[in-house]
């Protein structure tokens, strides 16, 4: 276990007056990577409305058929309803209400005739290997209930809801993988974050830190995703057991990170874990992308054209660099579990009173990875001081929470090892290398090339080993120019989306679709690719983060 004795403050993590970038946010997430949408409840008791259970609520300005296909979730409503009834001891279900809708799953709140309530989760095809992802999510939820103390007298309670029923295959009466969970009352922290202050805000920060502390101080031995041993054996997967003998029912199997399974990548022959160490995972990520390059004719909605020679060179650099950038302290490499995207919408808190985290939703895609990849500021707390805010007081409040999280909360609840990782010159490369590798064919080489150039500049401060990264001064200058152009294009696209009234993936609310479509057609006719630094973003076959 990693030590929990950590009296020191982490004020030295960042230089004075520096912007609060973390390794997880140095390389920006694509604009289309949007948080799960909070949806108002709708009743699906009528037959006609029940058909809407399968379909996403939004419309798209381009690629709509494909965007719908990765989000459509057909299932046998009556069979799944019967399963849910049995799980709560009810005779009838009164209503289905859509609670949450995202690109990878849909969650419904069901009300029953015995006053019970339950949450039914159904994965979307866009989640990748939905069968393995569902089984891993259930294993993760059950594991979390065992490692988190259930102390109702404490301000900090993060016990996940109980799994009432589940099936990871399509060969069941519901004809889809599903998870039925107990319903725990609460609201997303995002609904209270702008207004809470004082003790309530402090409790929220402390409970987030507590969650991270328990996960970061519980090593699991191998890199991959949690699973039940019998599920791994059934799938023919390699399996490793966590070192904790008190939890023999769980194993570490292949990763369920969707970037390893999405779309045509599911057909690429590559090892997906479990792995013994970070360099092995990097080698597999390179293998996955090289396989994708071989399948180029089948890849859709990617950034074109593919620069195969450059991509192969970048992947080779990553493989050769990985062994030399691993921190010398073994504890920094211990594999630990983390939430796939710990954002405010994923944290459920009471509707009133102290905003302590009752439980965390959306564990789909959770992975076990080296400690040094998990040390950045969680998205729920992260805040870029350069963001424009409507009110200076709100800006000040959020910025203070970031500082407070690092300087006060973490220093009391988490090991100083986390601060030491964040201060490593290679911290950004350790956190971002594999995620950028698994997206470099689809998203283009720019971010991965930038990471390697940054690593090249800091190499002498990291290790005495020869540097395998050999960019010339001319290449670095050309990359800087490309980044400038791409930044201008991204800002132009963001302004376009604001004008049209769509999200970055081109999606709009159904009632706004016709007006947005007219506005998009007008702007497309006016769009100057030279002045705007790139093509009009919304056309059939255009790049899409979720489809690429």
Coordinates of C-alpha atoms in Angstrom, one line a residue:
X1 CA 0.0 0.0 0.0
X2 CA 1.2 3.5 -0.7
X3 CA 1.8 5.5 2.5
X4 CA -1.0 7.7 3.7
X5 CA 1.2 9.8 6.0
X6 CA 1.7 13.1 4.2
X7 CA 1.8 16.2 6.4
X8 CA 3.5 18.4 3.8
X9 CA 1.8 21.1 1.7
X10 CA 2.0 21.0 -2.1
X11 CA 2.6 24.7 -2.7
X12 CA 5.7 23.9 -4.7
X13 CA 3.8 21.8 -7.2
X14 CA 3.3 24.9 -9.4
X15 CA 5.7 27.9 -9.9
X16 CA 4.4 31.2 -8.6
X17 CA 2.0 33.0 -10.9
X18 CA 2.0 30.0 -13.3
X19 CA -1.2 28.9 -14.9
X20 CA -2.7 25.9 -13.3
X21 CA -2.1 23.4 -16.0
X22 CA -1.9 19.8 -15.0
X23 CA -0.4 16.8 -16.9
X24 CA -3.9 15.7 -17.8
X25 CA -4.7 19.1 -19.4
X26 CA -1.5 20.2 -21.1
X27 CA -2.7 18.7 -24.3
X28 CA -6.2 19.9 -24.9
X29 CA -9.1 17.4 -25.1
X30 CA -10.8 17.6 -28.6
X31 CA -13.7 20.0 -28.6
X32 CA -16.2 17.2 -29.4
X33 CA -15.3 15.4 -26.1
X34 CA -18.3 16.6 -24.2
X35 CA -19.6 15.8 -20.8
X36 CA -22.6 13.4 -20.3
X37 CA -25.8 15.4 -20.8
X38 CA -28.1 15.8 -17.8
X39 CA -31.6 15.2 -19.1
X40 CA -34.9 16.1 -17.6
X41 CA -37.1 13.2 -16.8
X42 CA -39.6 12.0 -19.4
X43 CA -42.3 9.4 -19.0
X44 CA -42.1 6.4 -21.4
X45 CA -45.3 4.6 -20.4
X46 CA -47.0 4.9 -23.8
X47 CA -46.1 2.4 -26.5
X48 CA -45.2 5.2 -29.0
X49 CA -42.9 6.9 -26.5
X50 CA -41.2 3.6 -25.7
X51 CA -39.6 3.6 -29.1
X52 CA -37.8 6.7 -28.1
X53 CA -35.9 4.7 -25.5
X54 CA -33.6 3.5 -28.2
X55 CA -32.8 6.8 -29.8
X56 CA -30.6 9.8 -28.9
X57 CA -32.4 13.0 -28.2
X58 CA -30.2 15.3 -30.2
X59 CA -29.9 16.0 -34.0
X60 CA -26.6 16.4 -35.9
X61 CA -25.8 18.9 -38.7
X62 CA -23.7 16.2 -40.4
X63 CA -23.0 12.5 -40.2
X64 CA -26.3 12.2 -38.4
X65 CA -27.0 8.6 -39.5
X66 CA -23.6 7.4 -38.2
X67 CA -23.9 9.5 -35.0
X68 CA -27.3 7.9 -34.4
X69 CA -26.0 4.4 -35.1
X70 CA -23.3 4.5 -32.4
X71 CA -25.9 5.8 -29.9
X72 CA -28.9 3.7 -30.7
X73 CA -29.6 1.1 -28.1
X74 CA -32.4 -1.4 -29.1
X75 CA -33.5 -3.8 -26.4
X76 CA -36.6 -5.8 -25.3
X77 CA -38.4 -3.3 -23.1
X78 CA -40.8 -5.8 -21.6
X79 CA -38.1 -8.3 -20.7
X80 CA -35.8 -5.7 -19.2
X81 CA -38.7 -4.2 -17.3
X82 CA -39.5 -7.7 -15.9
X83 CA -35.9 -8.2 -14.8
X84 CA -36.0 -4.8 -13.0
X85 CA -39.2 -5.7 -11.3
X86 CA -37.8 -8.9 -10.0
X87 CA -34.7 -7.2 -8.8
X88 CA -36.8 -4.9 -6.4
X89 CA -39.5 -7.4 -5.6
X90 CA -42.2 -5.5 -7.5
X91 CA -45.1 -6.7 -9.6
X92 CA -45.3 -3.8 -12.0
X93 CA -43.2 -0.9 -13.3
X94 CA -45.1 2.4 -13.5
X95 CA -42.8 4.5 -15.6
X96 CA -39.4 4.9 -17.3
X97 CA -37.7 8.2 -17.0
X98 CA -34.6 9.2 -18.9
X99 CA -32.0 10.3 -16.3
X100 CA -28.8 10.7 -18.3
X101 CA -27.8 10.4 -21.9
X102 CA -24.3 10.4 -23.2
X103 CA -22.4 9.1 -26.2
X104 CA -21.6 5.7 -24.5
X105 CA -24.6 4.8 -22.4
X106 CA -28.2 5.7 -21.4
X107 CA -29.5 5.6 -17.9
X108 CA -33.2 5.3 -16.9
X109 CA -35.0 5.8 -13.6
X110 CA -37.8 3.2 -13.1
X111 CA -40.7 3.6 -10.6
X112 CA -42.5 0.5 -9.3
X113 CA -45.8 -0.4 -7.7
X114 CA -44.2 -1.1 -4.3
X115 CA -42.7 2.5 -4.2
X116 CA -39.2 1.1 -5.0
X117 CA -37.0 2.8 -7.6
X118 CA -34.1 1.5 -9.6
X119 CA -31.7 2.8 -12.3
X120 CA -31.2 0.8 -15.5
X121 CA -28.1 1.4 -17.6
X122 CA -27.9 0.3 -21.2
X123 CA -24.6 0.8 -23.1
X124 CA -24.4 2.3 -26.6
X125 CA -22.4 0.7 -29.4
X126 CA -20.0 3.6 -29.4
X127 CA -18.6 2.4 -26.0
X128 CA -16.6 -0.2 -27.9
X129 CA -16.5 -3.7 -26.6
X130 CA -19.8 -3.3 -24.7
X131 CA -20.0 -6.8 -23.3
X132 CA -16.5 -6.6 -21.7
X133 CA -17.1 -3.0 -20.7
X134 CA -20.4 -3.9 -18.9
X135 CA -18.8 -6.9 -17.0
X136 CA -15.9 -4.7 -16.0
X137 CA -18.1 -1.9 -14.8
X138 CA -20.1 -4.3 -12.6
X139 CA -16.8 -5.8 -11.2
X140 CA -15.6 -2.2 -10.5
X141 CA -18.8 -1.2 -8.7
X142 CA -18.7 -4.4 -6.6
X143 CA -15.0 -3.9 -5.8
X144 CA -15.6 -0.2 -4.8
X145 CA -18.3 -1.2 -2.3
X146 CA -15.7 -3.5 -0.6
X147 CA -12.9 -1.0 -0.3
X148 CA -14.9 2.1 0.6
X149 CA -16.1 2.3 4.3
X150 CA -19.8 2.9 4.8
X151 CA -19.8 5.4 7.6
X152 CA -23.0 7.3 7.8
X153 CA -21.8 9.4 10.7
X154 CA -19.1 10.9 8.5
X155 CA -19.3 13.9 6.2
X156 CA -17.5 11.8 3.5
X157 CA -19.6 8.9 2.1
X158 CA -18.7 7.6 -1.3
X159 CA -20.2 4.1 -1.3
X160 CA -21.4 3.2 -4.8
X161 CA -25.0 2.0 -5.3
X162 CA -25.6 -1.8 -5.1
X163 CA -25.8 -3.8 -8.4
X164 CA -29.3 -5.5 -8.3
X165 CA -29.0 -7.4 -11.6
X166 CA -26.8 -7.4 -14.7
X167 CA -25.9 -9.3 -17.8
X168 CA -23.0 -8.5 -20.1
X169 CA -24.1 -10.5 -23.1
X170 CA -26.6 -9.9 -25.9
X171 CA -27.9 -13.5 -25.4
X172 CA -30.4 -12.7 -22.6
X173 CA -34.1 -11.9 -22.6
X174 CA -33.4 -8.1 -22.8
X175 CA -31.3 -8.7 -25.9
X176 CA -28.7 -6.2 -24.7
X177 CA -26.1 -5.9 -21.9
X178 CA -27.6 -4.1 -18.9
X179 CA -27.0 -3.1 -15.3
X180 CA -29.8 -2.6 -12.8
X181 CA -28.7 -0.4 -9.8
X182 CA -30.3 0.7 -6.6
X183 CA -31.5 4.3 -6.8
X184 CA -29.7 6.7 -4.5
X185 CA -31.3 10.1 -4.2
X186 CA -29.1 13.0 -5.1
X187 CA -28.2 15.6 -7.8
X188 CA -25.1 16.1 -9.8
X189 CA -22.5 18.3 -8.2
X190 CA -22.5 20.4 -11.3
X191 CA -26.0 21.7 -10.4
X192 CA -24.7 23.0 -7.0
X193 CA -21.1 23.9 -7.8
X194 CA -21.7 27.5 -8.9
X195 CA -23.6 28.4 -5.7
X196 CA -22.1 26.5 -2.8
X197 CA -19.5 28.1 -0.6
X198 CA -17.9 27.8 2.8
X199 CA -18.4 24.5 4.6
X200 CA -20.4 22.9 1.8
X201 CA -17.8 23.6 -0.8
X202 CA -15.0 22.4 1.6
X203 CA -16.9 19.1 2.2
X204 CA -17.3 18.6 -1.6
X205 CA -13.6 19.1 -2.1
X206 CA -12.7 16.9 0.8
X207 CA -15.0 14.1 -0.4
X208 CA -13.5 14.2 -3.9
X209 CA -10.0 14.1 -2.4
X210 CA -11.0 11.2 -0.2
X211 CA -12.3 9.2 -3.2
X212 CA -9.0 9.8 -5.1
X213 CA -7.0 9.0 -1.9
X214 CA -8.5 5.6 -1.5
X215 CA -8.1 4.7 -5.1
X216 CA -4.5 6.0 -5.4
X217 CA -3.4 4.2 -2.2
X218 CA -4.7 0.8 -3.3
X219 CA -2.3 -0.8 -5.8
X220 CA -3.7 -3.6 -7.9
X221 CA -0.5 -5.2 -9.4
X222 CA -1.2 -5.1 -13.1
X223 CA -2.4 -2.7 -15.8
X224 CA -5.7 -3.2 -17.5
X225 CA -9.3 -3.3 -16.1
X226 CA -11.1 -5.0 -13.3
X227 CA -13.1 -8.1 -14.1
X228 CA -14.5 -11.2 -12.6
X229 CA -12.2 -14.2 -13.2
X230 CA -15.0 -16.3 -14.6
X231 CA -15.8 -13.7 -17.1
X232 CA -12.2 -13.5 -18.3
X233 CA -12.0 -17.3 -18.6
X234 CA -15.2 -17.3 -20.6
X235 CA -13.8 -14.7 -23.0
X236 CA -10.4 -16.5 -23.2
X237 CA -8.6 -13.4 -21.9
X238 CA -5.4 -13.3 -20.0
X239 CA -6.0 -12.6 -16.3
X240 CA -3.9 -11.5 -13.3
X241 CA -5.0 -11.4 -9.7
X242 CA -4.7 -8.3 -7.6
X243 CA -2.1 -8.6 -4.8
X244 CA -4.8 -8.2 -2.1
X245 CA -5.6 -11.7 -1.0
X246 CA -8.8 -10.4 0.8
X247 CA -10.4 -9.8 -2.6
X248 CA -9.9 -13.0 -4.5
X249 CA -13.1 -12.6 -6.6
X250 CA -11.6 -9.9 -8.8
X251 CA -8.9 -10.0 -11.5
X252 CA -7.2 -7.7 -13.9
X253 CA -8.1 -8.4 -17.5
X254 CA -7.8 -6.5 -20.8
X255 CA -8.4 -2.7 -20.8
X256 CA -12.0 -1.6 -21.5
X257 CA -10.9 1.9 -22.5
X258 CA -13.0 2.6 -25.6
X259 CA -10.0 4.0 -27.5
X260 CA -8.7 0.5 -27.8
X261 CA -12.0 -0.9 -29.1
X262 CA -13.9 1.8 -30.9
X263 CA -15.4 1.2 -34.4
X264 CA -13.0 -0.5 -36.7
X265 CA -10.3 -0.7 -34.1
X266 CA -12.1 -3.6 -32.6
X267 CA -11.0 -5.6 -35.6
X268 CA -7.3 -4.7 -35.3
X269 CA -5.2 -7.5 -34.0
X270 CA -3.3 -6.0 -31.1
X271 CA -2.7 -6.9 -27.4
X272 CA -5.0 -5.0 -25.1
X273 CA -3.7 -6.1 -21.8
X274 CA -3.3 -6.9 -19.1
X275 CA 0.2 -5.5 -18.9
X276 CA 3.0 -5.9 -16.4
X277 CA 4.4 -2.4 -16.9
X278 CA 4.1 0.9 -18.7
X279 CA 6.6 0.2 -21.6
X280 CA 4.5 -2.9 -22.5
X281 CA 1.4 -0.9 -22.7
X282 CA 3.1 1.7 -24.9
X283 CA 4.3 -1.1 -27.3
X284 CA 0.7 -2.4 -27.5
X285 CA -0.6 1.2 -28.2
X286 CA 1.9 1.4 -31.1
X287 CA 0.8 -2.0 -32.3
X288 CA -2.8 -0.9 -32.3
X289 CA -2.1 2.2 -34.3
X290 CA 0.1 0.4 -36.8
X291 CA -2.7 -2.1 -37.3
X292 CA -5.1 0.8 -37.9
X293 CA -2.8 2.2 -40.5
X294 CA -2.8 -1.2 -42.3
X295 CA -6.7 -0.9 -42.2
X296 CA -6.7 2.7 -43.5
X297 CA -9.2 2.0 -46.2
X298 CA -11.8 1.0 -43.5
X299 CA -11.2 4.0 -41.2
X300 CA -13.9 6.7 -41.4
X301 CA -14.2 10.3 -40.3
X302 CA -10.5 10.6 -39.4
X303 CA -8.2 13.6 -40.0
X304 CA -7.1 13.3 -43.6
X305 CA -4.7 12.7 -45.3
X306 CA -2.8 10.2 -43.2
X307 CA 0.9 10.9 -43.0
X308 CA 1.9 7.3 -42.5
X309 CA 5.6 7.9 -42.4
X310 CA 5.3 10.5 -39.7
X311 CA 2.9 8.5 -37.6
X312 CA 5.2 5.4 -37.7
X313 CA 8.1 7.6 -36.7
X314 CA 6.3 9.1 -33.8
X315 CA 5.1 5.7 -32.6
X316 CA 8.6 4.3 -32.8
X317 CA 9.9 7.3 -30.7
X318 CA 7.3 6.5 -28.0
X319 CA 8.3 2.9 -27.8
X320 CA 12.0 3.7 -27.5
X321 CA 11.5 6.6 -25.0
X322 CA 9.0 4.8 -22.6
X323 CA 11.6 2.7 -20.7
X324 CA 13.8 5.7 -20.0
X325 CA 11.1 8.1 -18.6
X326 CA 9.7 5.8 -15.9
X327 CA 10.3 7.4 -12.5
X328 CA 12.9 5.8 -10.3
X329 CA 10.6 5.3 -7.3
X330 CA 8.8 2.0 -7.7
X331 CA 5.7 3.3 -5.8
X332 CA 5.2 5.8 -8.6
X333 CA 4.6 2.9 -11.1
X334 CA 2.1 0.9 -8.9
X335 CA -1.1 0.3 -11.0
X336 CA -4.1 1.9 -9.4
X337 CA -7.8 2.2 -10.3
X338 CA -9.3 5.6 -11.3
X339 CA -12.5 6.9 -12.6
X340 CA -12.5 7.4 -16.4
X341 CA -13.6 11.0 -16.3
X342 CA -14.2 12.4 -12.8
X343 CA -16.2 15.5 -13.7
X344 CA -18.9 17.3 -11.8
X345 CA -21.7 15.6 -13.6
X346 CA -20.4 12.2 -12.3
X347 CA -20.4 13.2 -8.7
X348 CA -23.8 12.8 -7.0
X349 CA -24.5 14.9 -3.9
X350 CA -27.5 15.7 -1.6
X351 CA -29.9 18.3 -3.1
X352 CA -29.5 20.4 0.0
X353 CA -27.0 20.8 2.9
X354 CA -23.4 19.8 2.7
X355 CA -22.4 18.8 -0.8
X356 CA -20.5 15.6 0.1
X357 CA -20.2 13.1 -2.6
X358 CA -22.7 10.3 -2.0
X359 CA -21.6 8.1 -4.9
X360 CA -20.0 8.4 -8.3
X361 CA -21.7 7.4 -11.5
X362 CA -20.3 6.5 -15.0
X363 CA -17.6 3.9 -14.1
X364 CA -17.9 2.5 -17.7
X365 CA -14.4 2.3 -19.2
X366 CA -12.6 2.5 -15.8
X367 CA -9.0 1.3 -16.0
X368 CA -6.1 0.3 -13.8
X369 CA -3.0 2.2 -14.8
X370 CA 0.4 3.3 -13.3
X371 CA 0.1 5.8 -10.4
X372 CA 2.2 8.3 -12.3
X373 CA -0.6 8.6 -14.9
X374 CA -3.3 9.4 -12.3
X375 CA -1.8 12.4 -10.4
X376 CA -3.3 15.4 -12.3
X377 CA -6.1 17.6 -11.1
X378 CA -9.5 15.8 -11.5
X379 CA -11.7 17.4 -14.2
X380 CA -14.3 18.2 -11.5
X381 CA -11.9 20.6 -9.8
X382 CA -9.7 21.7 -12.6
X383 CA -10.1 25.3 -13.7
X384 CA -8.2 27.3 -16.3
X385 CA -7.6 30.8 -14.9
X386 CA -7.7 32.1 -18.5
X387 CA -11.3 31.2 -18.9
X388 CA -13.6 34.2 -19.3
X389 CA -16.3 34.4 -16.6
X390 CA -19.3 36.5 -16.4
X391 CA -18.5 37.6 -12.9
X392 CA -15.1 38.2 -11.3
X393 CA -16.3 36.7 -8.0
X394 CA -17.1 33.4 -9.7
X395 CA -13.7 33.4 -11.3
X396 CA -12.0 34.0 -8.0
X397 CA -14.1 31.3 -6.2
X398 CA -13.3 28.6 -8.7
X399 CA -9.6 29.5 -8.8
X400 CA -9.4 29.4 -5.0
X401 CA -10.9 25.9 -5.1
X402 CA -8.2 24.7 -7.4
X403 CA -5.5 26.1 -5.1
X404 CA -7.3 24.8 -2.0
X405 CA -7.6 21.4 -3.5
X406 CA -3.8 21.1 -4.1
X407 CA -2.5 23.1 -1.1
X408 CA -4.9 22.1 1.7
X409 CA -7.1 19.1 0.8
X410 CA -4.6 17.0 -0.9
X411 CA -1.9 17.7 1.6
X412 CA -4.1 16.3 4.4
X413 CA -5.7 13.3 2.6
X414 CA -3.2 12.2 -0.1
X415 CA 0.4 11.1 -0.2
X416 CA 3.1 13.6 -1.0
X417 CA 4.1 11.1 -3.8
X418 CA 1.4 12.7 -5.9
X419 CA 3.0 16.1 -5.7
X420 CA 6.4 14.6 -6.5
X421 CA 4.9 13.0 -9.7
X422 CA 3.4 16.3 -10.8
X423 CA 6.8 18.0 -10.4
X424 CA 8.5 15.5 -12.6
X425 CA 9.7 17.1 -15.9
X426 CA 8.2 14.1 -17.8
X427 CA 4.9 14.3 -15.9
X428 CA 2.9 15.4 -19.0
X429 CA 4.4 12.7 -21.2
X430 CA 3.7 10.0 -18.6
X431 CA 0.0 11.0 -18.3
X432 CA -0.7 11.7 -22.0
X433 CA 1.5 9.4 -24.1
X434 CA -0.7 6.4 -24.3
X435 CA -4.0 8.3 -24.7
X436 CA -2.5 10.4 -27.5
X437 CA -1.0 7.3 -29.1
X438 CA -4.3 5.6 -29.3
X439 CA -5.9 8.6 -31.0
X440 CA -3.0 9.7 -33.3
X441 CA -4.3 8.0 -36.5
X442 CA -7.8 9.3 -36.0
X443 CA -7.0 12.8 -34.7
X444 CA -3.7 13.4 -36.5
X445 CA -0.1 13.6 -35.3
X446 CA 0.0 17.1 -33.9
X447 CA -0.6 16.5 -30.2
X448 CA 1.6 13.4 -30.0
X449 CA 4.4 15.2 -31.9
X450 CA 4.1 18.2 -29.5
X451 CA 4.4 15.8 -26.5
X452 CA 7.5 14.2 -28.0
X453 CA 9.1 17.6 -28.8
X454 CA 8.5 18.7 -25.2
X455 CA 10.0 15.5 -24.0
X456 CA 13.0 16.0 -26.2
X457 CA 13.6 19.5 -24.7
X458 CA 13.5 18.1 -21.1
X459 CA 15.3 14.8 -21.8
X460 CA 18.6 15.8 -20.1
X461 CA 16.7 16.6 -16.9
X462 CA 15.0 13.2 -17.0
X463 CA 17.7 10.6 -17.7
X464 CA 21.3 10.1 -18.7
X465 CA 20.2 7.6 -21.4
X466 CA 20.6 8.6 -25.1
X467 CA 17.6 10.5 -26.4
X468 CA 15.6 8.6 -29.1
X469 CA 13.7 11.7 -30.1
X470 CA 15.5 13.4 -33.0
X471 CA 13.4 16.3 -34.3
X472 CA 15.5 19.0 -36.0
X473 CA 15.2 22.7 -35.4
X474 CA 13.4 23.1 -38.7
X475 CA 10.9 20.5 -37.7
X476 CA 10.3 22.2 -34.3
X477 CA 9.7 25.5 -36.0
X478 CA 7.3 23.9 -38.5
X479 CA 5.4 22.3 -35.7
X480 CA 5.1 25.6 -33.8
X481 CA 3.6 27.2 -37.0
X482 CA 1.2 24.3 -37.4
X483 CA 0.1 24.7 -33.8
X484 CA -0.6 28.4 -34.3
X485 CA -2.7 27.7 -37.4
X486 CA -4.6 24.9 -35.7
X487 CA -5.2 27.2 -32.7
X488 CA -6.7 29.9 -35.0
X489 CA -8.8 27.3 -36.7
X490 CA -10.1 25.9 -33.4
X491 CA -11.1 29.4 -32.3
X492 CA -12.9 30.0 -35.6
X493 CA -14.8 26.8 -35.3
X494 CA -15.7 27.6 -31.7
X495 CA -17.1 31.0 -32.8
X496 CA -19.0 29.2 -35.6
X497 CA -20.6 26.8 -33.1
X498 CA -21.6 29.6 -30.9
X499 CA -23.2 31.5 -33.8
X500 CA -25.1 28.4 -35.1
X501 CA -26.1 27.3 -31.6
X502 CA -24.6 23.8 -31.8
X503 CA -22.1 21.8 -29.8
X504 CA -18.6 21.1 -31.1
X505 CA -19.7 17.8 -32.6
X506 CA -22.4 19.5 -34.6
X507 CA -25.3 18.4 -32.4
X508 CA -28.3 20.5 -31.5
X509 CA -31.5 20.1 -29.6
X510 CA -34.3 18.8 -31.9
X511 CA -36.4 21.9 -31.6
X512 CA -33.4 24.0 -32.8
X513 CA -32.4 21.7 -35.7
X514 CA -34.1 23.5 -38.6
X515 CA -32.8 26.9 -37.6
X516 CA -29.3 25.6 -37.0
X517 CA -29.3 23.8 -40.3
X518 CA -30.2 27.0 -42.2
X519 CA -27.6 29.0 -40.3
X520 CA -25.0 26.3 -41.0
X521 CA -25.8 26.3 -44.7
X522 CA -25.5 30.1 -44.8
X523 CA -22.1 30.1 -43.0
X524 CA -20.8 27.3 -45.2
X525 CA -21.4 29.4 -48.3
X526 CA -19.5 32.3 -46.7
X527 CA -16.6 30.2 -45.3
X528 CA -13.2 31.0 -46.6
X529 CA -10.8 28.1 -46.0
X530 CA -7.7 30.3 -46.3
X531 CA -8.9 33.0 -43.9
X532 CA -10.5 30.5 -41.5
X533 CA -7.3 28.3 -41.5
X534 CA -9.2 25.1 -42.4
X535 CA -12.3 23.6 -44.0
X536 CA -15.9 24.2 -42.9
X537 CA -16.3 21.6 -40.1
X538 CA -19.8 20.3 -40.8
X539 CA -20.2 18.2 -43.9
X540 CA -21.0 14.6 -44.6
X541 CA -17.9 12.4 -43.9
X542 CA -16.3 15.2 -41.8
X543 CA -14.0 14.3 -38.9
X544 CA -15.9 13.3 -35.8
X545 CA -14.2 12.5 -32.4
X546 CA -16.8 9.8 -31.7
X547 CA -16.8 8.2 -35.1
X548 CA -13.1 8.3 -35.9

